[in-house]
């Protein structure tokens, strides 16, 4: 069903390892008229900020932008549940004509009096950018009036893609922290950046670090709150899981507060162990490295036994990967390898040039690498390469099923924590339950 | 999560908390999928399109295809004409649909793109069609968007050949699931009446698993049929919010008389559909349907004591909620809270009239939100909540059973395949309601009250 022309228009964004010389073209805007899988600035900003549990997340715009983002991410909270509500100014025609500022002001007033939050985010959507409401001024006045933080998020959708939204979110986060640095930093403490606590993943990592002797000071942004974010500058180190969304923040925090940062990945055994080691090595306390080795030894021992059974079952199976960020894609390649599964197709929505370079190093010859793939391309290469399982997000799930291919959600809809050692087992279990389900016999 | 909802109800004028509606374009996108070999196109930024596809995918659990004009800052300043023209060219070159159905978004409405003139100056391959509708989300809701796209179909496609009208009926099903559309078609087929249904998403968003992915499944209303709808003798608009507007447009354009009925949920609304068909086409109600009706009445009498006097809250899309209210009244239940997120006085008028006739006093509201519904429930609790998935927060907070009917249902499956319309659909609703109520009764019963036969 795919037109050859279709593929021709996008050859720069697709390549097969071992066939072409040039890099995959990425980070470009989608073609007009494409079934793009990409989201907008607002969506990027919302995804990053939404897990802040005790904030009011007010979407300034027509109803849709708020409706579609109502509690769609399984970020768990150990405290407030306020973030799971959906707040919208629900702009109407007269607001579009005469401006929406008045409505925004009264919405803020109303929400502040109802919920007494300490922190309010006001997201701008496409239309706000066009009708010219001055979010900054409205928020500033409201801050004064209510004596709480009311932070505008400049996320008009058309001004770029999801990555621009991540950046807008990071800018908003920086506003929460005190703006002069450096701050006095505490001993063995880290901030954990780029984990949204899906299915409680942060809690797993926190526990590992605690056992090693490292305290997690603030988390960005899973299970975070106004107060914890405020004290973020006190950490000695920033560790960062999802770099796509957080690299900018980490860099800014280094500039302002002199907090160094470290890229980590807790997906799969190899990366989890390597990450823990490098975190421990960042501190001068030799006991940390010691305890890290002990922890890795105990955890891998139990887990390897469990994984071995899966490895035999997965022999000869092939996987296709289509996820948001490049770093996750890289970890997934390794993780599949640990499970005896070969990756035959890999793509991301927002991967960067350097991520694609690493992927290319990692994969076997013949693996297809593609940027911002549309469903037709996903289908073509999955079929061509004989993939048995696809890792993707919401929109890819039914596509995979229609092709009779197993599926794993590695995005908002994940149901089990996939981080750390226990996450590796959960991942294998999830792969197993879809890959080896009897339903495929009936296709 | 809803522990902060205060009980005191205050007038609110600003914004929505936990909305009971969403935006026009998603309705337009869904309607467009109801044309055979049609690709919906969202004229705006890519974010909107991505959200709409994701939301529909979650409800139908089927791949939902749509393209976007992928706006950038430049397009906002200079208008989206160039983007749309490129999009039209690319869509036909790459995805090769028969029809491209364009809807706007808030953004393109606000910057004021003139879609018809852009279309008329675009290169469209021979034999291919481009239709459009305007869907500003700051007006109405997703239901309005569905109505607007259906109206777009009439505007662009329906034609009258000027000859005497044919013995066939147009059916506008409204924003319902493919399983419902299929059931309505079955009923009309059983009556032996020739019909044209549009939009018709059955066979599109409920397509069977074949191990092969096809971009354009076999279902959907055929263009030549929609064209021929201008020659039909009658249009039945099922659901006033989603269908009356396009039906009237067809009446204006092609002189096909339009009759608005309720979405055929429940015994009375289904009776009315069949009666309307009989009246215009002089056919007897076939024995097969008479039997189905008799079975439904049998079930209603067998179970009425479970329902009688039970208090219900219903929320969701206006056409579905109106019909559901009528149905639960016929079961002896008491709908004390009835709410839709879609604006429109007609909703309150219709529901209030039914309640008045039944002697029930209730809170009824159009353009409400779930925050308000929750407040109502705190004031006056109910035994059952009927609505879409978003009701689950309230159901949990107040510990009341929830029956999921409407759009979207994001946390259960099969709902899009099985009907809630017609006699069979009514039976299914009774089963859902009694399962919910009786499971609850079993759960809560003291040992001595726990019964085998209920
Ligand atoms: S901008 Fe308008 S069309 Fe787009 S999601 Fe928001 S409400 Fe819907
Ligand atoms: S209007 Fe803009 S901000 Fe809202 S969903 Fe669409 S692209 Fe995103």
Short mmCIF file of C-alpha atoms in Angstrom, two decimals, chain A residues 17-408:
data_model
loop_
_atom_site.label_atom_id
_atom_site.label_comp_id
_atom_site.label_asym_id
_atom_site.label_seq_id
_atom_site.Cartn_x
_atom_site.Cartn_y
_atom_site.Cartn_z
CA UNK A 17 22.80 0.15 8.24
CA UNK A 18 25.63 -0.78 5.93
CA UNK A 19 24.04 0.69 2.81
CA UNK A 20 24.36 4.46 2.82
CA UNK A 21 27.01 6.81 4.02
CA UNK A 22 25.11 9.83 5.23
CA UNK A 23 23.44 10.39 8.57
CA UNK A 24 19.72 10.07 9.16
CA UNK A 25 18.07 13.46 8.74
CA UNK A 26 16.21 14.29 11.92
CA UNK A 27 14.92 17.15 14.05
CA UNK A 28 13.24 18.64 10.98
CA UNK A 29 9.59 19.63 10.74
CA UNK A 30 7.11 17.10 9.40
CA UNK A 31 6.02 17.35 5.77
CA UNK A 32 2.66 19.06 5.20
CA UNK A 33 0.15 16.37 4.36
CA UNK A 34 1.95 13.60 6.23
CA UNK A 35 0.47 11.25 8.78
CA UNK A 36 2.99 12.55 11.27
CA UNK A 37 3.41 10.86 14.61
CA UNK A 38 4.74 14.07 16.07
CA UNK A 39 3.11 16.17 18.72
CA UNK A 40 3.31 19.87 19.46
CA UNK A 41 5.14 22.25 21.77
CA UNK A 42 2.28 22.23 24.26
CA UNK A 43 2.26 18.46 24.37
CA UNK A 44 5.99 18.38 25.12
CA UNK A 45 5.69 20.97 27.85
CA UNK A 46 2.66 19.30 29.38
CA UNK A 47 4.28 15.89 29.45
CA UNK A 48 7.24 17.24 31.39
CA UNK A 49 5.37 19.42 33.86
CA UNK A 50 2.23 17.40 34.43
CA UNK A 51 3.75 15.02 37.00
CA UNK A 52 4.24 17.92 39.44
CA UNK A 53 1.62 16.67 41.77
CA UNK A 54 0.46 19.64 43.80
CA UNK A 55 0.27 22.16 40.97
CA UNK A 56 -2.80 23.43 39.17
CA UNK A 57 -2.15 22.84 35.48
CA UNK A 58 -4.36 25.37 33.73
CA UNK A 59 -4.57 25.19 29.95
CA UNK A 60 -5.35 28.54 28.42
CA UNK A 61 -7.11 27.76 25.16
CA UNK A 62 -10.13 26.04 23.70
CA UNK A 63 -11.29 22.87 25.43
CA UNK A 64 -9.61 20.24 23.27
CA UNK A 65 -6.00 20.87 24.21
CA UNK A 66 -6.97 20.27 27.85
CA UNK A 67 -9.33 17.34 27.23
CA UNK A 68 -6.78 15.23 25.43
CA UNK A 69 -4.17 15.66 28.13
CA UNK A 70 -6.40 14.89 31.07
CA UNK A 71 -4.62 12.30 33.19
CA UNK A 72 -3.26 10.41 30.21
CA UNK A 73 0.11 9.76 31.74
CA UNK A 74 0.48 7.12 34.40
CA UNK A 75 2.77 9.23 36.59
CA UNK A 76 2.22 8.16 40.15
CA UNK A 77 2.17 10.39 43.17
CA UNK A 78 2.94 9.67 46.80
CA UNK A 79 1.25 12.91 47.79
CA UNK A 80 -1.22 15.26 46.18
CA UNK A 81 -3.48 14.13 43.33
CA UNK A 82 -4.36 17.62 42.19
CA UNK A 83 -2.42 17.23 38.93
CA UNK A 84 -4.80 14.54 37.74
CA UNK A 85 -7.62 17.04 37.26
CA UNK A 86 -8.12 18.90 34.01
CA UNK A 87 -8.37 22.69 34.06
CA UNK A 88 -9.14 24.72 30.97
CA UNK A 89 -10.19 28.29 30.30
CA UNK A 90 -12.41 26.79 27.57
CA UNK A 91 -12.12 29.81 25.30
CA UNK A 92 -15.26 30.75 23.42
CA UNK A 93 -15.78 32.73 20.26
CA UNK A 94 -16.11 36.08 22.03
CA UNK A 95 -12.84 35.41 23.88
CA UNK A 96 -11.11 34.77 20.60
CA UNK A 97 -12.42 38.05 19.24
CA UNK A 98 -11.99 40.24 22.30
CA UNK A 99 -9.08 38.43 23.93
CA UNK A 100 -9.03 35.79 26.64
CA UNK A 101 -7.17 37.60 29.38
CA UNK A 102 -10.22 38.41 31.44
CA UNK A 103 -11.33 34.82 31.43
CA UNK A 104 -7.84 33.69 32.34
CA UNK A 105 -7.75 36.03 35.30
CA UNK A 106 -11.06 34.81 36.64
CA UNK A 107 -10.12 31.17 36.04
CA UNK A 108 -6.96 31.61 38.07
CA UNK A 109 -8.89 33.37 40.84
CA UNK A 110 -11.45 30.62 40.93
CA UNK A 111 -8.96 27.75 40.97
CA UNK A 112 -6.76 29.35 43.58
CA UNK A 113 -9.70 29.85 45.90
CA UNK A 114 -11.01 26.32 45.31
CA UNK A 115 -7.78 24.35 45.60
CA UNK A 116 -5.35 26.67 47.45
CA UNK A 117 -2.31 25.55 45.44
CA UNK A 118 1.15 26.94 45.98
CA UNK A 119 1.96 26.63 42.32
CA UNK A 120 -0.03 27.21 39.14
CA UNK A 121 1.17 26.59 35.59
CA UNK A 122 -0.63 28.42 32.83
CA UNK A 123 -0.03 26.78 29.45
CA UNK A 124 -0.44 28.77 26.31
CA UNK A 125 -1.83 26.98 23.25
CA UNK A 126 -1.66 27.89 19.56
CA UNK A 127 -4.59 30.20 19.56
CA UNK A 128 -3.31 32.22 22.50
CA UNK A 129 -0.17 32.93 20.54
CA UNK A 130 -2.32 34.31 17.74
CA UNK A 131 -4.88 36.35 19.65
CA UNK A 132 -2.03 37.91 21.57
CA UNK A 133 -3.01 37.46 25.22
CA UNK A 134 -0.20 38.63 27.46
CA UNK A 135 0.26 35.56 29.62
CA UNK A 136 3.31 36.95 31.29
CA UNK A 137 1.51 40.05 32.52
CA UNK A 138 -1.58 38.17 33.65
CA UNK A 139 0.48 35.66 35.61
CA UNK A 140 2.62 38.33 37.18
CA UNK A 141 -0.39 40.28 38.38
CA UNK A 142 -2.02 37.11 39.67
CA UNK A 143 1.14 36.13 41.56
CA UNK A 144 1.02 39.43 43.37
CA UNK A 145 -2.64 39.14 44.12
CA UNK A 146 -2.56 35.60 45.46
CA UNK A 147 0.96 35.53 46.77
CA UNK A 148 1.78 32.16 45.21
CA UNK A 149 3.81 31.12 42.17
CA UNK A 150 1.90 31.40 38.90
CA UNK A 151 4.15 30.48 36.03
CA UNK A 152 3.35 30.97 32.36
CA UNK A 153 4.47 28.17 30.04
CA UNK A 154 5.17 29.45 26.57
CA UNK A 155 3.92 26.47 24.68
CA UNK A 156 2.03 27.72 21.66
CA UNK A 157 1.91 24.60 19.56
CA UNK A 158 3.06 25.80 16.18
CA UNK A 159 6.30 27.36 17.37
CA UNK A 160 8.20 24.11 16.93
CA UNK A 161 7.76 20.48 17.93
CA UNK A 162 7.80 18.50 21.12
CA UNK A 163 11.44 19.33 21.82
CA UNK A 164 10.62 23.03 21.95
CA UNK A 165 7.96 22.12 24.49
CA UNK A 166 10.49 20.33 26.65
CA UNK A 167 12.52 23.47 26.63
CA UNK A 168 9.56 25.66 27.54
CA UNK A 169 8.92 23.29 30.44
CA UNK A 170 12.51 23.50 31.61
CA UNK A 171 12.30 27.28 31.52
CA UNK A 172 9.22 27.08 33.70
CA UNK A 173 11.00 24.72 36.10
CA UNK A 174 13.93 27.09 36.43
CA UNK A 175 11.52 29.75 37.57
CA UNK A 176 10.56 27.65 40.56
CA UNK A 177 14.09 27.48 41.90
CA UNK A 178 15.76 30.45 43.57
CA UNK A 179 17.43 32.39 40.80
CA UNK A 180 20.79 33.12 42.30
CA UNK A 181 23.43 30.47 42.80
CA UNK A 182 25.51 28.67 43.68
CA UNK A 183 23.69 27.28 46.67
CA UNK A 184 25.26 25.32 49.47
CA UNK A 185 25.16 21.72 48.41
CA UNK A 186 24.65 18.70 50.59
CA UNK A 187 26.94 15.65 50.64
CA UNK A 188 25.79 12.47 48.96
CA UNK A 189 22.70 13.81 47.30
CA UNK A 190 21.44 13.78 43.74
CA UNK A 191 18.53 15.15 41.81
CA UNK A 192 16.98 12.63 39.49
CA UNK A 193 16.01 14.25 36.19
CA UNK A 194 13.93 12.89 33.34
CA UNK A 195 11.88 10.23 35.06
CA UNK A 196 8.13 10.75 35.26
CA UNK A 197 7.44 8.00 37.75
CA UNK A 198 5.36 5.94 35.34
CA UNK A 199 4.13 2.92 37.23
CA UNK A 200 6.28 4.07 40.16
CA UNK A 201 9.66 3.75 38.46
CA UNK A 202 11.26 6.53 40.48
CA UNK A 203 10.60 4.66 43.67
CA UNK A 204 12.67 1.73 42.45
CA UNK A 205 15.66 3.90 41.61
CA UNK A 206 15.34 5.87 44.84
CA UNK A 207 15.53 2.62 46.73
CA UNK A 208 18.70 1.48 44.93
CA UNK A 209 20.39 4.79 45.59
CA UNK A 210 19.39 4.72 49.21
CA UNK A 211 20.90 1.28 49.62
CA UNK A 212 24.12 2.59 48.12
CA UNK A 213 24.09 5.57 50.47
CA UNK A 214 22.87 8.30 48.19
CA UNK A 215 19.90 10.45 48.97
CA UNK A 216 17.59 11.65 46.22
CA UNK A 217 16.97 15.32 46.85
CA UNK A 218 14.47 16.26 44.13
CA UNK A 219 12.96 14.40 41.21
CA UNK A 220 12.15 15.97 37.86
CA UNK A 221 9.35 15.70 37.58
CA UNK A 222 7.77 12.42 38.59
CA UNK A 223 6.23 12.48 42.05
CA UNK A 224 7.55 15.99 42.65
CA UNK A 225 5.97 18.93 44.38
CA UNK A 226 6.50 22.64 44.60
CA UNK A 227 8.53 22.31 47.77
CA UNK A 228 10.82 19.52 46.56
CA UNK A 229 11.56 21.31 43.30
CA UNK A 230 12.38 24.48 45.17
CA UNK A 231 15.16 22.81 47.06
CA UNK A 232 16.65 21.20 43.94
CA UNK A 233 19.74 23.48 43.90
CA UNK A 234 20.96 21.81 47.09
CA UNK A 235 21.95 18.54 45.39
CA UNK A 236 25.56 17.70 44.66
CA UNK A 237 24.83 16.00 41.34
CA UNK A 238 22.11 15.80 38.72
CA UNK A 239 21.52 12.41 37.18
CA UNK A 240 19.44 12.41 34.05
CA UNK A 241 17.44 9.58 32.52
CA UNK A 242 15.46 11.18 29.68
CA UNK A 243 17.95 13.57 28.11
CA UNK A 244 15.58 14.60 25.35
CA UNK A 245 13.45 16.48 27.82
CA UNK A 246 16.00 17.41 30.45
CA UNK A 247 19.40 18.12 28.89
CA UNK A 248 18.67 21.80 28.73
CA UNK A 249 17.64 21.97 32.37
CA UNK A 250 20.70 20.03 33.47
CA UNK A 251 22.92 22.40 31.53
CA UNK A 252 21.23 25.46 32.98
CA UNK A 253 21.51 24.10 36.51
CA UNK A 254 25.17 23.52 35.96
CA UNK A 255 25.57 27.12 34.77
CA UNK A 256 23.57 28.66 37.59
CA UNK A 257 24.21 26.41 40.58
CA UNK A 258 27.39 24.65 39.47
CA UNK A 259 25.73 21.24 39.76
CA UNK A 260 27.38 18.78 37.39
CA UNK A 261 25.23 16.27 35.58
CA UNK A 262 25.50 12.70 34.50
CA UNK A 263 23.51 10.85 31.87
CA UNK A 264 22.12 7.59 33.13
CA UNK A 265 19.80 4.88 31.93
CA UNK A 266 18.01 2.42 34.11
CA UNK A 267 16.63 0.34 31.28
CA UNK A 268 18.06 -3.15 31.19
CA UNK A 269 20.72 -4.87 33.27
CA UNK A 270 23.79 -3.52 31.51
CA UNK A 271 22.75 0.09 31.59
CA UNK A 272 21.37 -0.04 35.11
CA UNK A 273 24.59 -1.48 36.51
CA UNK A 274 26.75 0.91 34.51
CA UNK A 275 24.68 3.88 35.63
CA UNK A 276 24.83 2.98 39.30
CA UNK A 277 28.58 2.56 39.05
CA UNK A 278 29.12 5.90 37.44
CA UNK A 279 26.90 7.65 39.96
CA UNK A 280 28.87 6.12 42.83
CA UNK A 281 32.13 7.08 41.15
CA UNK A 282 31.04 10.70 41.03
CA UNK A 283 31.34 10.98 44.79
CA UNK A 284 34.57 10.80 46.73
CA UNK A 285 33.19 8.35 49.26
CA UNK A 286 34.78 4.92 48.48
CA UNK A 287 32.11 3.11 50.47
CA UNK A 288 29.61 4.01 47.78
CA UNK A 289 31.39 2.01 45.09
CA UNK A 290 31.63 -0.85 47.52
CA UNK A 291 27.95 -0.92 48.29
CA UNK A 292 27.13 -0.46 44.61
CA UNK A 293 29.00 -3.62 43.68
CA UNK A 294 27.26 -5.49 46.44
CA UNK A 295 23.88 -4.29 45.26
CA UNK A 296 24.57 -5.13 41.63
CA UNK A 297 25.77 -8.58 42.61
CA UNK A 298 22.69 -9.42 44.66
CA UNK A 299 20.24 -7.98 42.20
CA UNK A 300 21.75 -9.49 39.07
CA UNK A 301 22.05 -12.90 40.67
CA UNK A 302 18.33 -13.13 41.32
CA UNK A 303 17.39 -11.56 38.08
CA UNK A 304 19.66 -13.49 35.78
CA UNK A 305 18.06 -16.68 36.95
CA UNK A 306 14.65 -15.29 36.07
CA UNK A 307 15.79 -13.91 32.74
CA UNK A 308 17.47 -17.11 31.61
CA UNK A 309 14.13 -18.83 31.15
CA UNK A 310 12.96 -16.03 28.89
CA UNK A 311 16.14 -15.99 26.84
CA UNK A 312 15.56 -19.50 25.60
CA UNK A 313 11.98 -18.72 24.72
CA UNK A 314 12.92 -15.60 22.78
CA UNK A 315 15.62 -17.19 20.66
CA UNK A 316 15.33 -16.13 17.03
CA UNK A 317 12.74 -13.42 17.65
CA UNK A 318 13.02 -10.01 16.07
CA UNK A 319 11.98 -6.64 17.39
CA UNK A 320 11.09 -3.26 15.92
CA UNK A 321 11.39 -0.12 18.03
CA UNK A 322 9.59 3.17 17.58
CA UNK A 323 9.81 5.45 20.60
CA UNK A 324 9.98 9.14 21.45
CA UNK A 325 13.56 9.84 22.45
CA UNK A 326 16.88 8.60 21.15
CA UNK A 327 18.37 7.59 24.47
CA UNK A 328 15.53 5.26 25.23
CA UNK A 329 15.90 3.69 21.83
CA UNK A 330 19.55 3.04 22.52
CA UNK A 331 18.82 1.37 25.85
CA UNK A 332 16.15 -0.74 24.25
CA UNK A 333 18.56 -2.09 21.66
CA UNK A 334 20.82 -3.26 24.47
CA UNK A 335 17.94 -4.59 26.51
CA UNK A 336 16.63 -6.69 23.65
CA UNK A 337 20.10 -8.03 23.15
CA UNK A 338 20.16 -9.13 26.79
CA UNK A 339 17.01 -11.05 26.04
CA UNK A 340 18.31 -12.74 22.93
CA UNK A 341 16.10 -10.68 20.62
CA UNK A 342 17.52 -8.98 17.54
CA UNK A 343 16.47 -5.43 16.70
CA UNK A 344 15.67 -5.12 12.99
CA UNK A 345 14.07 -1.70 12.81
CA UNK A 346 14.53 1.33 14.98
CA UNK A 347 13.09 4.83 14.88
CA UNK A 348 12.36 7.79 17.12
CA UNK A 349 10.19 10.89 17.04
CA UNK A 350 12.71 13.34 18.44
CA UNK A 351 16.07 11.58 18.34
CA UNK A 352 19.14 13.74 17.85
CA UNK A 353 21.99 13.35 15.39
CA UNK A 354 24.31 11.94 18.08
CA UNK A 355 21.70 9.40 19.20
CA UNK A 356 21.38 8.10 15.69
CA UNK A 357 25.14 7.79 15.48
CA UNK A 358 25.17 5.58 18.59
CA UNK A 359 22.28 3.49 17.32
CA UNK A 360 24.07 2.90 14.09
CA UNK A 361 27.07 1.64 15.98
CA UNK A 362 24.98 -0.71 18.07
CA UNK A 363 22.75 -2.43 15.56
CA UNK A 364 23.55 -5.21 13.16
CA UNK A 365 23.93 -4.69 9.45
CA UNK A 366 20.61 -4.56 7.64
CA UNK A 367 18.75 -2.85 10.48
CA UNK A 368 16.50 -0.05 9.27
CA UNK A 369 16.90 3.27 11.06
CA UNK A 370 14.30 5.96 10.56
CA UNK A 371 13.27 9.36 11.93
CA UNK A 372 9.62 10.48 12.50
CA UNK A 373 8.25 7.45 10.69
CA UNK A 374 4.67 7.40 9.45
CA UNK A 375 2.49 4.32 9.87
CA UNK A 376 3.03 3.23 6.29
CA UNK A 377 6.76 3.15 6.75
CA UNK A 378 6.49 1.35 10.05
CA UNK A 379 4.33 -1.24 8.38
CA UNK A 380 6.57 -1.65 5.38
CA UNK A 381 9.72 -2.22 7.35
CA UNK A 382 8.16 -4.32 10.05
CA UNK A 383 6.83 -6.69 7.44
CA UNK A 384 9.96 -6.60 5.31
CA UNK A 385 12.22 -7.30 8.26
CA UNK A 386 9.95 -9.88 9.80
CA UNK A 387 9.58 -8.19 13.18
CA UNK A 388 7.71 -10.26 15.78
CA UNK A 389 7.23 -7.47 18.26
CA UNK A 390 6.95 -3.69 18.15
CA UNK A 391 7.79 -1.31 20.97
CA UNK A 392 5.91 1.95 20.58
CA UNK A 393 3.27 4.35 21.86
CA UNK A 394 -0.53 4.53 21.81
CA UNK A 395 -0.99 5.04 18.09
CA UNK A 396 1.27 2.18 17.09
CA UNK A 397 -0.46 -0.45 19.17
CA UNK A 398 -3.44 -1.17 16.90
CA UNK A 399 -1.20 -1.00 13.85
CA UNK A 400 1.02 -3.72 15.22
CA UNK A 401 -1.95 -5.85 16.19
CA UNK A 402 -3.48 -5.52 12.73
CA UNK A 403 -0.27 -6.93 11.30
CA UNK A 404 -0.39 -9.78 13.77
CA UNK A 405 2.66 -8.42 15.55
CA UNK A 406 3.05 -8.40 19.32
CA UNK A 407 3.29 -5.04 21.07
CA UNK A 408 4.71 -3.34 24.14
#
